[in-house]
Amino acid sequence: MLPLLGVLLAAFPALTNRLASAQTADVLKSHNDCANTGQNLQEKLLTPALLRAGRFGLLFRIPVDAGVGPNIPHNLSGAQIYAQPLYLAGTPLPDGRRRNVLFVATEHDSVYAFDADSGETLWKRTDFVDGQTRQPFFGNSDLQPEIGVTGTPVIDPATGTLYVVVLTMENGGLTPSDYHQRLYALDCATGANKFAPGFPVEITATSTGTEGRPDTGPITFRPDLENQRCGLVLNAGKVYIAWASHQDKGPYHGWVIACDARTGAVRAALNDSPSVAQFGAGIWQSGGSPSIDTAGNVYVSTGNGVFDAPTGNWGECFLKLNGETLNVKDYFCPFNHVGLDRGDADLGTSGMLLLPDDVGSAKHRHLMFSGGKVGMLSLVDRDALGGFDAAANKVVQEIEVPADGDGNTSKQWYGLYSVPAYFHGAVYYLRTGEYLKRVPIANGRLEESQTVSNTSLRFGFPGATPSVSADGADNGVVWVTESYYPTGLNMRDHADPGRMRLHAYDAATLEELYSSGDTAPTIDGVVYRNFMKFNPPTITNGRVYVATAGSILVYGVKSPALGIDVTADVKIKRGKIKVDKATGRMTQTVTLTNVGAATLPSPVSLALDSLSAGVRLTLESGSGNGATSASGQAGVFYHNFPALAPKQSVSAVLTFLPFPPRGPKTATVDYTPRVLAGGEAR
């Protein structure tokens, strides 16, 4: 029998997605959410004013897999980290304490849980399959010297589960059967396997098709040829996973597979190139995950391959898939798809940014934004993607490739090898060889004439995936990492072979607020020269986490001002817990009264020490909820109130959600209240 929480999730499949969107200070998947907006709207500390004041910088590093990998100048010893670090606030651990936890997966097939505030290792998994070694270098230059976990995992906060795809090899890799890709479900608190016997599940799938052969026998998923670069995404009780190739080693195909999040069973699978023998329309999206709308439709972009809709070959396409069956519901294919395919100029280098309805129009309410290697950017109607027209692309709007002074519009200069971001009525993107750009969008149109650029720096390959932190609609900051690549691979004003920088920009003006400097950072006498390509920074709770070869670099506020404990001056009245059995939500009205003689400065924060392990405080109210990093014990949830004058009272409704190990009918809400006032960090 399923635990009570599992029964609840099975009865209400949309709950998982709502939970993911509610906990916006958590970073549960690549680029933050199912729409791939890249935004965290619950960031209170990292404001433009603080960054301008010079109070932000590199704090410490967290090493991973020491001694693994080549010890050469641009790639220090340690496993590569292509998966974006993930963050789950206030995670209850076996010792009874809560911690803010940072999860890191490496190409050495290691998965770590670190205390996100101190860098302490909480647990580490390297024993996924006994006796099997890591996948070696395939003869390509993209992923080396080993290939393990590449795609960013995904976390289900409702069950405290991290899902990750692990690639392993045995018997020297002499035959295809020696290679394995498995989906694991790991306990966020301990790293232990969950949901046995369904997990871990060996990824298998078949489809009909010829694969260029004279017969029409089934096509089988090849774990030795399929590269799982896309981030994972979770919705409605299913984990969606996408695959491409290892630098076009065939025969490969673009696969999308949906696995049941509780049993591991394959619920649906799509092979997007069943008649193709070599270039199989891989889905890689520069590491971005498939996108999912509120109706459960799945969106992906495909790479080089044949386009022929009647035979189900979807090379060079934007695809809209049924979330239950993964059947193609709609598509867009550019008029010049043959030229794109022949020129290795695949459309599928970017993830799909799903835009909010309020920037659409009556005619085009549901919009999507993406691009490809040639740099053409497309605004597409998700209700009518545009199909194929041999004369012209039938999309809502296109942003052309810019022509610079020498007229160069080569794909190498302006490709979009990244996932755009959205914040407060604007789209942000950074193509190869170009400047970071902000384009307002309203009434279903990108206002190109209002484009803002930061012209102080052209980025080399591969550009960058922007991420945004903000406090609601205020204090927006755009974050990007500038990757290092050997000079022969660099493009445009990127001659310094040692440059590796974190940049922060004002979201409204693109004024540069912070740069980590013109020289590579040095920690403990070690120089770090390589941020990982396609891997955006993770921003939350006053910290920025950046992946390198062998380490996570942790940036944050230097010497933040802490709130003062004023519990003795506050009367705290806690109301009765109300339980909504239909959703599992529990609510409690809490009233604070200042019984002291002085005004308590804003923010006044109610900290919930020793909160029951079976629940989490949600961030749905928008009143500055979070989890402490610096005040008292890290990982304690808190809720903010405004300043309180003497004898003044203020009330709020706190909302809690069930969290393992208990279900909604058995969970209790209990905590020791503590009140902080003033300061910055919590």
XYZ file of C-alpha atoms in Angstrom:
682
model
C 0.000 0.000 0.000
C 1.216 3.498 -0.794
C 1.933 5.849 2.108
C -0.814 8.366 2.762
C 1.102 11.087 0.943
C 1.477 8.818 -2.071
C -2.262 8.182 -2.078
C -2.863 11.920 -1.955
C -0.516 12.570 -4.881
C -2.085 9.788 -6.906
C -5.529 11.255 -6.351
C -4.401 14.794 -7.110
C -1.677 14.514 -9.788
C -1.342 18.276 -10.221
C -0.214 18.703 -6.616
C 3.407 17.901 -7.407
C 3.594 20.707 -9.957
C 1.888 23.151 -7.569
C 4.371 22.265 -4.871
C 7.258 22.902 -7.193
C 5.960 26.326 -8.105
C 5.068 27.216 -4.523
C 8.562 26.632 -3.140
C 10.142 29.270 -5.356
C 13.189 29.807 -3.094
C 13.990 26.143 -3.666
C 15.733 25.295 -6.924
C 14.245 21.929 -7.819
C 15.212 21.564 -11.490
C 17.339 23.151 -14.180
C 16.394 26.800 -14.792
C 14.050 26.756 -11.813
C 10.570 25.805 -13.059
C 8.519 23.854 -15.598
C 8.291 26.934 -17.842
C 12.103 27.339 -17.739
C 11.832 31.024 -16.778
C 15.058 30.895 -14.746
C 13.604 33.186 -12.080
C 13.609 33.054 -8.283
C 11.156 35.686 -7.052
C 11.767 35.115 -3.329
C 15.286 36.572 -3.063
C 15.368 39.187 -0.295
C 19.081 39.707 0.209
C 20.794 39.969 -3.183
C 19.565 43.413 -4.216
C 21.091 45.845 -6.726
C 21.908 48.213 -3.857
C 23.842 45.559 -1.961
C 25.785 44.546 -5.063
C 26.621 48.175 -5.894
C 27.970 48.574 -2.358
C 30.620 45.936 -3.023
C 29.446 43.622 -0.266
C 29.181 40.510 -2.437
C 31.947 38.097 -3.385
C 33.436 34.621 -3.328
C 33.003 32.958 0.077
C 34.338 29.410 -0.236
C 34.557 26.345 -2.454
C 33.080 22.870 -2.110
C 35.342 20.208 -3.692
C 33.908 17.107 -5.368
C 35.564 13.864 -6.502
C 39.091 15.020 -5.700
C 41.757 13.401 -7.828
C 39.443 12.614 -10.732
C 40.026 14.147 -14.155
C 42.969 15.685 -15.988
C 45.138 18.147 -14.107
C 45.619 20.691 -16.903
C 45.390 24.499 -16.641
C 41.786 24.885 -17.745
C 40.439 21.764 -16.035
C 41.741 21.106 -12.551
C 41.671 17.716 -10.918
C 38.114 16.767 -10.031
C 35.018 15.504 -11.815
C 33.162 17.696 -14.266
C 29.796 19.088 -13.162
C 27.385 19.634 -16.047
C 24.272 19.197 -13.902
C 23.036 22.424 -12.302
C 23.269 22.355 -8.487
C 19.837 22.042 -6.857
C 18.643 23.434 -3.520
C 16.016 22.287 -1.025
C 15.485 24.534 1.997
C 14.762 23.290 5.495
C 15.293 19.597 4.764
C 14.798 17.463 7.910
C 17.765 15.127 8.429
C 18.027 11.895 10.444
C 19.699 13.762 13.329
C 16.486 15.748 13.829
C 17.861 19.034 12.528
C 16.825 20.883 9.397
C 19.392 21.989 6.850
C 19.351 23.940 3.629
C 20.723 21.297 1.281
C 22.638 21.698 -1.983
C 22.600 18.673 -4.294
C 25.434 18.162 -6.786
C 25.781 15.387 -9.402
C 29.016 14.769 -11.312
C 30.340 12.995 -14.391
C 32.080 10.578 -12.006
C 28.637 9.152 -11.178
C 28.689 10.793 -7.763
C 25.722 12.502 -6.145
C 26.366 14.720 -3.117
C 24.244 16.484 -0.542
C 25.995 19.450 1.077
C 24.963 21.862 3.786
C 24.330 24.822 1.485
C 25.388 27.293 4.167
C 28.639 25.728 5.390
C 29.669 23.332 2.610
C 29.683 20.349 4.992
C 29.121 17.014 3.242
C 25.866 15.487 4.494
C 25.943 12.388 2.304
C 27.543 11.064 -0.883
C 26.515 8.289 -3.274
C 28.985 6.604 -5.630
C 27.798 3.002 -5.295
C 24.990 3.031 -7.820
C 25.980 -0.304 -9.365
C 28.542 -2.524 -7.641
C 31.524 -3.503 -9.755
C 30.788 -1.156 -12.643
C 33.107 1.610 -13.769
C 32.340 5.014 -15.139
C 31.646 5.465 -18.809
C 34.939 6.392 -20.517
C 35.579 9.031 -23.106
C 33.744 8.112 -26.327
C 36.339 9.533 -28.703
C 34.525 12.850 -28.736
C 35.683 16.101 -27.176
C 32.396 17.197 -25.634
C 32.416 15.175 -22.425
C 35.706 13.897 -21.066
C 37.427 12.062 -19.500
C 34.349 10.203 -18.287
C 30.597 10.390 -18.640
C 28.319 9.697 -15.700
C 25.549 12.104 -14.686
C 25.127 14.861 -17.278
C 21.471 15.931 -17.140
C 20.372 17.990 -14.133
C 18.314 15.871 -11.690
C 14.884 16.944 -10.468
C 13.532 17.088 -6.908
C 9.995 16.332 -5.755
C 9.555 18.388 -2.562
C 6.304 16.577 -1.782
C 8.098 13.271 -1.227
C 11.630 14.474 -0.534
C 12.931 12.589 -3.567
C 15.738 13.399 -5.999
C 15.493 11.706 -9.412
C 18.720 11.267 -11.381
C 19.803 9.351 -14.502
C 23.112 7.520 -14.048
C 25.186 6.125 -16.953
C 27.499 3.190 -16.186
C 29.578 0.605 -18.059
C 30.726 -2.940 -17.346
C 32.959 -5.572 -18.969
C 35.066 -2.983 -20.750
C 32.224 -1.645 -22.845
C 32.766 -4.156 -25.642
C 29.102 -4.508 -26.615
C 26.017 -2.282 -26.395
C 24.666 -4.479 -23.601
C 27.613 -3.436 -21.414
C 26.168 0.078 -21.077
C 23.340 1.040 -18.758
C 21.293 4.125 -18.041
C 19.191 3.907 -14.911
C 16.767 6.299 -13.257
C 17.296 6.449 -9.497
C 14.996 7.837 -6.827
C 17.087 9.016 -3.868
C 15.962 10.137 -0.428
C 16.908 13.811 -0.114
C 17.663 13.369 3.591
C 19.916 10.309 3.392
C 20.731 9.516 -0.249
C 19.225 6.045 0.154
C 17.303 4.411 -2.678
C 13.543 4.900 -2.538
C 10.447 3.260 -3.989
C 11.797 -0.282 -4.319
C 11.258 -2.552 -6.155
C 10.384 -0.142 -8.970
C 13.544 1.932 -8.543
C 16.228 2.018 -9.723
C 14.784 1.387 -13.167
C 16.794 0.415 -16.237
C 15.843 2.780 -19.062
C 14.419 0.736 -21.930
C 12.105 1.642 -24.779
C 11.228 0.469 -28.267
C 9.526 2.014 -31.267
C 8.535 0.961 -34.744
C 10.546 2.211 -37.704
C 13.131 1.273 -40.296
C 16.194 3.135 -39.011
C 17.331 3.123 -42.647
C 17.120 -0.690 -42.842
C 15.133 -2.733 -45.365
C 13.150 -4.369 -42.555
C 10.708 -2.693 -40.184
C 11.696 -4.392 -36.958
C 11.540 -2.542 -33.632
C 14.062 0.144 -32.772
C 15.499 -0.254 -29.290
C 16.817 2.490 -27.032
C 20.639 2.320 -27.086
C 22.143 3.406 -23.731
C 25.623 3.335 -25.281
C 24.725 5.916 -27.953
C 22.142 8.123 -26.247
C 23.421 11.208 -24.392
C 21.194 12.366 -21.547
C 22.180 16.044 -21.501
C 18.746 17.653 -20.960
C 17.647 18.356 -17.422
C 14.904 16.168 -15.990
C 11.451 17.578 -15.291
C 8.675 16.295 -13.015
C 4.960 16.835 -13.551
C 1.716 15.039 -12.694
C 3.490 12.057 -11.179
C 5.857 11.458 -14.098
C 9.558 12.138 -14.649
C 10.271 13.267 -18.226
C 13.715 12.530 -19.671
C 15.151 13.437 -23.097
C 18.176 12.182 -25.038
C 20.409 13.134 -27.946
C 23.779 11.794 -29.165
C 27.455 11.807 -28.320
C 28.590 14.116 -31.114
C 26.437 12.384 -33.741
C 27.720 8.846 -33.157
C 24.924 6.785 -34.642
C 22.536 5.301 -35.087
C 21.002 7.508 -32.424
C 17.551 9.026 -32.017
C 15.916 11.807 -30.110
C 14.005 10.039 -27.359
C 11.588 11.415 -24.778
C 10.578 8.937 -22.086
C 8.120 9.440 -19.225
C 8.615 7.265 -16.130
C 6.159 6.901 -13.276
C 7.591 8.793 -10.307
C 6.376 6.171 -7.837
C 6.843 2.839 -9.662
C 9.502 3.688 -12.257
C 7.405 2.141 -15.026
C 7.770 3.657 -18.497
C 4.414 5.341 -19.134
C 5.162 6.703 -22.607
C 8.042 7.037 -25.059
C 8.688 8.987 -28.256
C 11.336 8.252 -30.877
C 11.391 11.408 -33.010
C 13.330 9.893 -35.963
C 12.231 6.282 -36.547
C 13.223 6.167 -40.246
C 16.653 7.756 -39.873
C 19.931 5.851 -39.817
C 22.372 8.531 -38.673
C 21.342 12.072 -37.665
C 18.439 11.254 -35.406
C 17.009 14.625 -34.301
C 18.573 14.557 -30.858
C 17.046 16.552 -28.010
C 19.803 18.267 -26.029
C 18.807 21.953 -25.692
C 22.169 22.980 -24.184
C 21.175 21.181 -21.007
C 17.748 22.790 -20.644
C 14.914 20.497 -19.608
C 11.729 19.858 -21.574
C 9.166 22.549 -20.742
C 5.666 21.791 -19.475
C 2.629 24.074 -19.526
C -0.206 24.161 -17.003
C -2.237 21.738 -19.140
C 0.549 19.168 -18.969
C 1.767 19.519 -22.558
C 5.494 18.900 -23.054
C 7.675 21.065 -25.335
C 11.060 20.127 -26.814
C 13.337 21.321 -29.608
C 15.055 18.833 -31.918
C 18.431 18.853 -33.626
C 19.885 17.691 -36.933
C 17.778 15.159 -38.785
C 15.158 14.548 -41.439
C 11.842 16.365 -41.256
C 8.940 14.340 -42.642
C 5.766 14.691 -40.605
C 3.792 11.842 -42.252
C 6.452 9.302 -41.245
C 7.008 10.778 -37.787
C 10.503 12.131 -38.438
C 10.838 15.428 -36.622
C 14.321 16.799 -37.319
C 14.826 20.586 -36.825
C 11.481 21.118 -35.054
C 9.781 22.630 -32.057
C 7.437 19.894 -30.800
C 4.368 20.001 -28.576
C 3.735 16.595 -27.028
C 0.787 15.125 -25.183
C 1.991 14.747 -21.614
C 0.272 11.380 -21.177
C 1.122 9.641 -24.463
C 4.032 11.754 -25.783
C 2.305 11.787 -29.167
C 3.090 14.877 -31.254
C 0.172 17.322 -30.993
C 1.698 20.193 -32.962
C 5.002 21.285 -34.445
C 6.987 24.064 -36.073
C 9.648 23.346 -38.681
C 11.572 26.215 -40.344
C 11.350 26.586 -44.119
C 15.121 26.069 -44.469
C 15.312 22.867 -42.429
C 17.221 21.011 -45.152
C 19.993 23.611 -45.110
C 20.074 23.588 -41.318
C 20.470 19.832 -41.289
C 23.184 19.756 -43.949
C 25.122 22.567 -42.307
C 25.061 21.155 -38.756
C 23.055 24.228 -37.792
C 20.480 22.453 -35.676
C 17.492 24.211 -34.248
C 17.689 22.252 -31.018
C 20.468 24.108 -29.205
C 18.121 26.064 -26.934
C 15.502 25.202 -24.369
C 11.921 26.400 -24.666
C 10.907 29.419 -22.566
C 7.156 29.356 -21.884
C 5.903 32.890 -21.310
C 3.121 33.911 -18.903
C -0.321 34.610 -20.316
C -0.270 38.273 -19.291
C 2.305 39.135 -21.981
C 0.183 37.556 -24.699
C -2.636 39.010 -26.755
C -6.207 37.978 -27.478
C -4.963 36.323 -30.669
C -1.799 34.811 -29.191
C -2.404 34.200 -25.502
C 0.057 31.349 -24.917
C 3.544 32.139 -26.186
C 6.922 30.424 -26.312
C 10.401 31.789 -27.096
C 13.465 29.903 -28.337
C 16.179 29.777 -31.013
C 18.948 27.684 -32.525
C 22.507 27.547 -33.867
C 21.993 30.110 -36.617
C 20.845 32.629 -34.015
C 17.350 33.252 -35.379
C 15.030 33.694 -32.377
C 11.362 32.778 -32.642
C 8.276 33.839 -30.706
C 5.734 31.068 -31.226
C 2.066 30.588 -30.355
C 1.818 27.426 -28.254
C -1.757 26.906 -29.460
C -0.638 26.940 -33.114
C 3.115 26.401 -33.416
C 3.156 27.125 -37.140
C 3.693 23.769 -38.841
C 5.783 23.867 -42.010
C 5.591 26.307 -44.911
C 8.215 26.067 -47.650
C 8.004 29.795 -48.348
C 8.136 31.395 -44.899
C 8.051 30.573 -41.207
C 4.555 30.998 -39.795
C 5.487 32.105 -36.316
C 4.338 35.130 -34.329
C 7.643 37.010 -34.582
C 11.330 36.503 -35.320
C 14.440 38.337 -34.155
C 16.993 38.283 -36.950
C 20.675 37.524 -36.642
C 22.553 40.840 -36.337
C 25.049 41.861 -39.017
C 28.178 43.392 -37.529
C 30.688 45.675 -39.192
C 32.149 42.942 -41.380
C 28.740 41.565 -42.296
C 29.471 38.289 -40.556
C 26.289 36.394 -39.711
C 27.852 32.951 -39.417
C 26.148 30.521 -37.077
C 29.380 30.251 -35.072
C 29.093 33.882 -34.034
C 25.461 34.176 -33.045
C 24.081 30.765 -32.100
C 21.778 30.477 -29.103
C 23.421 27.705 -27.060
C 21.446 28.515 -23.939
C 17.990 28.902 -22.433
C 16.440 32.404 -22.374
C 15.009 33.793 -19.130
C 11.910 35.848 -18.297
C 11.277 38.474 -15.641
C 8.676 41.192 -15.159
C 7.620 41.748 -18.763
C 10.953 41.097 -20.473
C 12.909 38.291 -22.097
C 16.670 37.938 -21.517
C 19.042 36.061 -23.801
C 22.736 35.823 -24.629
C 23.827 34.452 -27.999
C 27.390 33.396 -28.810
C 29.544 36.397 -29.715
C 26.928 38.879 -28.528
C 25.982 41.053 -25.588
C 23.438 40.214 -22.914
C 20.081 41.570 -24.092
C 16.754 42.473 -22.529
C 13.696 42.692 -24.801
C 10.335 43.855 -23.385
C 7.290 41.831 -24.385
C 3.644 42.930 -24.204
C 0.430 42.317 -26.123
C 1.939 39.322 -27.851
C 4.903 41.200 -29.370
C 8.588 41.543 -28.579
C 9.332 45.269 -28.522
C 12.646 45.109 -30.372
C 12.946 48.884 -30.553
C 13.120 48.916 -26.741
C 15.935 46.350 -26.541
C 18.530 47.048 -23.851
C 22.078 45.669 -24.177
C 25.116 45.705 -21.953
C 27.830 46.514 -24.468
C 30.779 46.230 -22.086
C 31.363 42.573 -22.903
C 30.778 40.239 -25.811
C 30.552 36.644 -24.646
C 32.378 33.861 -26.465
C 31.126 30.336 -26.987
C 28.626 29.230 -25.800
C 27.132 32.538 -24.661
C 25.277 31.992 -21.390
C 21.958 31.000 -19.854
C 20.668 33.962 -17.805
C 19.032 33.454 -14.414
C 17.087 36.065 -12.451
C 16.718 36.741 -8.738
C 14.173 39.245 -7.415
C 11.844 40.072 -4.549
C 8.579 39.702 -6.428
C 8.701 42.375 -9.127
C 11.363 44.384 -7.272
C 15.158 44.307 -7.036
C 15.659 42.177 -10.130
C 19.197 40.947 -10.831
C 20.274 38.965 -13.903
C 23.109 36.490 -13.339
C 25.316 34.857 -15.982
C 28.576 32.928 -15.991
C 31.303 33.532 -18.540
C 32.890 30.194 -19.408
C 36.483 29.583 -20.351
C 37.305 27.637 -23.504
C 40.689 27.157 -25.225
C 41.542 29.985 -27.590
C 40.857 27.898 -30.677
C 37.236 27.517 -29.648
C 36.677 31.070 -28.495
C 34.735 33.549 -30.593
C 34.588 37.326 -30.475
C 36.516 39.523 -28.002
C 37.316 36.537 -25.788
C 41.079 36.317 -26.117
C 41.944 35.776 -22.453
C 42.331 31.986 -22.064
C 42.094 32.202 -18.288
C 38.888 34.181 -17.991
C 36.106 32.697 -15.892
C 33.716 35.222 -14.411
C 30.405 35.521 -12.659
C 28.441 38.617 -13.698
C 25.389 40.299 -12.178
C 23.319 42.964 -13.953
C 20.442 45.234 -12.995
C 17.407 43.540 -14.540
C 15.906 46.834 -15.747
C 18.953 48.608 -17.188
C 21.559 45.811 -17.544
C 24.011 47.974 -15.618
C 26.750 45.641 -14.420
C 26.479 45.333 -10.644
C 29.157 42.726 -10.038
C 31.933 40.914 -11.863
C 34.206 38.401 -10.210
C 37.219 40.010 -11.896
C 39.481 39.786 -14.905
C 41.609 37.038 -13.387
C 40.572 33.521 -12.496
C 39.583 33.124 -8.814
C 42.166 31.685 -6.451
C 41.138 29.735 -3.363
C 43.618 28.078 -1.006
C 46.332 28.704 -3.586
C 44.419 26.925 -6.371
C 43.405 28.812 -9.521
C 39.968 27.990 -10.963
C 39.689 28.554 -14.685
C 36.641 26.700 -15.907
C 32.973 27.327 -15.262
C 31.043 24.529 -16.938
C 29.394 25.338 -20.267
C 25.584 25.225 -20.464
C 25.383 25.270 -16.649
C 23.713 28.380 -15.178
C 24.334 29.581 -11.625
C 21.944 28.591 -8.855
C 20.738 31.648 -6.929
C 18.802 31.464 -3.679
C 18.793 32.604 -0.063
C 21.562 35.164 -0.489
C 23.961 32.740 -2.170
C 25.068 31.975 -5.737
C 26.380 28.488 -6.489
C 28.511 27.988 -9.617
C 29.765 24.664 -11.008
C 33.384 24.203 -12.096
C 35.522 21.178 -12.879
C 35.976 19.610 -9.461
C 34.270 22.226 -7.280
C 31.237 24.308 -6.515
C 32.182 27.945 -5.941
C 29.936 29.649 -3.393
C 29.372 33.404 -3.656
C 27.381 35.498 -1.221
C 27.074 38.529 1.011
C 30.161 39.345 3.007
C 29.414 39.898 6.715
C 25.633 40.302 6.456
C 23.837 42.169 9.235
C 21.799 39.736 11.332
C 18.399 40.243 12.879
C 18.211 40.729 16.660
C 16.331 38.226 18.827
C 13.325 40.140 20.256
C 11.216 37.173 21.366
C 10.974 38.541 24.915
C 9.247 41.694 23.623
C 6.601 39.921 21.539
C 3.400 38.143 22.511
C 2.765 35.278 20.103
C -0.739 33.880 19.640
C -1.064 30.736 17.569
C -4.463 29.688 16.291
C -5.833 26.208 15.702
C -4.395 24.145 12.857
C -6.891 23.679 10.029
C -6.391 20.775 7.630
C -7.683 20.666 4.058
C -7.993 16.919 3.483
C -8.443 17.429 -0.254
C -5.010 18.982 -0.720
C -3.116 18.134 2.464
C -2.579 21.815 3.221
C -2.541 22.890 6.849
C -3.071 26.504 7.874
C -2.591 28.406 11.104
C -3.269 32.041 11.939
C -0.447 33.584 13.956
C -0.621 37.004 15.630
C 2.376 38.940 16.930
C 1.939 41.817 19.399
C 4.761 44.139 20.386
C 4.603 44.335 24.191
C 7.918 46.176 24.494
C 8.628 49.891 24.728
C 10.376 50.361 21.357
C 9.365 49.872 17.743
C 10.645 46.625 16.266
C 12.327 47.423 12.940
C 11.404 45.683 9.708
C 11.580 42.921 8.850
C 10.087 41.231 11.891
C 10.520 37.502 11.401
C 8.811 34.616 13.131
C 11.327 31.742 13.107
C 9.890 28.246 13.517
C 12.531 26.383 15.520
C 12.159 22.593 15.825
C 9.371 22.474 13.243
C 7.825 19.014 12.957
C 9.728 16.846 10.487
C 6.508 15.904 8.694
C 5.750 19.379 7.308
C 7.264 22.315 5.422
C 6.292 25.970 5.598
C 5.306 27.085 2.098
C 6.219 30.340 0.410
C 2.795 30.886 -1.120
C 1.811 33.943 0.907
C 4.546 36.090 -0.636
C 5.411 37.707 2.696
C 9.069 36.842 2.678
C 9.025 33.290 3.924
C 12.322 31.487 3.690
C 14.790 29.326 5.558
C 17.542 30.702 7.759
C 21.163 30.616 6.641
C 22.930 32.805 9.192
C 20.679 33.482 12.188
C 20.496 30.736 14.749
C 20.431 27.240 13.306
C 20.514 27.208 9.508
C 17.570 25.584 7.772
C 14.867 26.955 10.103
C 11.807 28.254 8.269
C 10.649 31.801 8.940
C 7.857 34.204 7.960
C 8.303 37.978 7.687
C 6.047 40.693 9.101
C 6.344 44.497 8.804
C 7.756 46.747 11.543
C 5.809 46.718 14.811
C 5.219 49.788 16.982
C 4.591 49.339 20.727
C 1.203 47.645 21.382
C 0.731 47.069 17.648
C -0.377 43.640 16.422
C -0.038 41.932 13.064
C -1.429 38.616 11.849
C -0.716 36.205 9.026
C -1.946 32.820 7.891
C 0.898 30.324 7.685
C 0.478 27.479 5.212
C 2.168 24.122 5.690
C 2.425 21.117 3.402
C 3.049 17.497 4.356
C 6.590 16.262 3.948
C 8.036 12.759 4.446
C 8.090 10.659 6.457
C 4.477 11.343 7.454
C 1.403 11.825 5.304
C -1.241 14.576 5.474
C -3.587 12.681 7.783
C -0.887 11.943 10.343
C 1.294 15.042 10.063
C 1.309 17.478 12.963
C 2.460 21.080 13.057
C 4.522 21.946 16.097
C 7.400 24.372 16.571
C 9.120 26.669 19.054
C 8.578 30.314 18.025
C 11.425 32.829 17.947
C 11.168 36.438 16.731
C 13.920 38.410 14.985
C 13.846 42.081 14.021
C 15.903 44.216 11.640
C 19.059 43.214 9.861
C 19.471 41.574 6.478
C 20.154 37.861 6.716
C 18.103 35.256 8.473
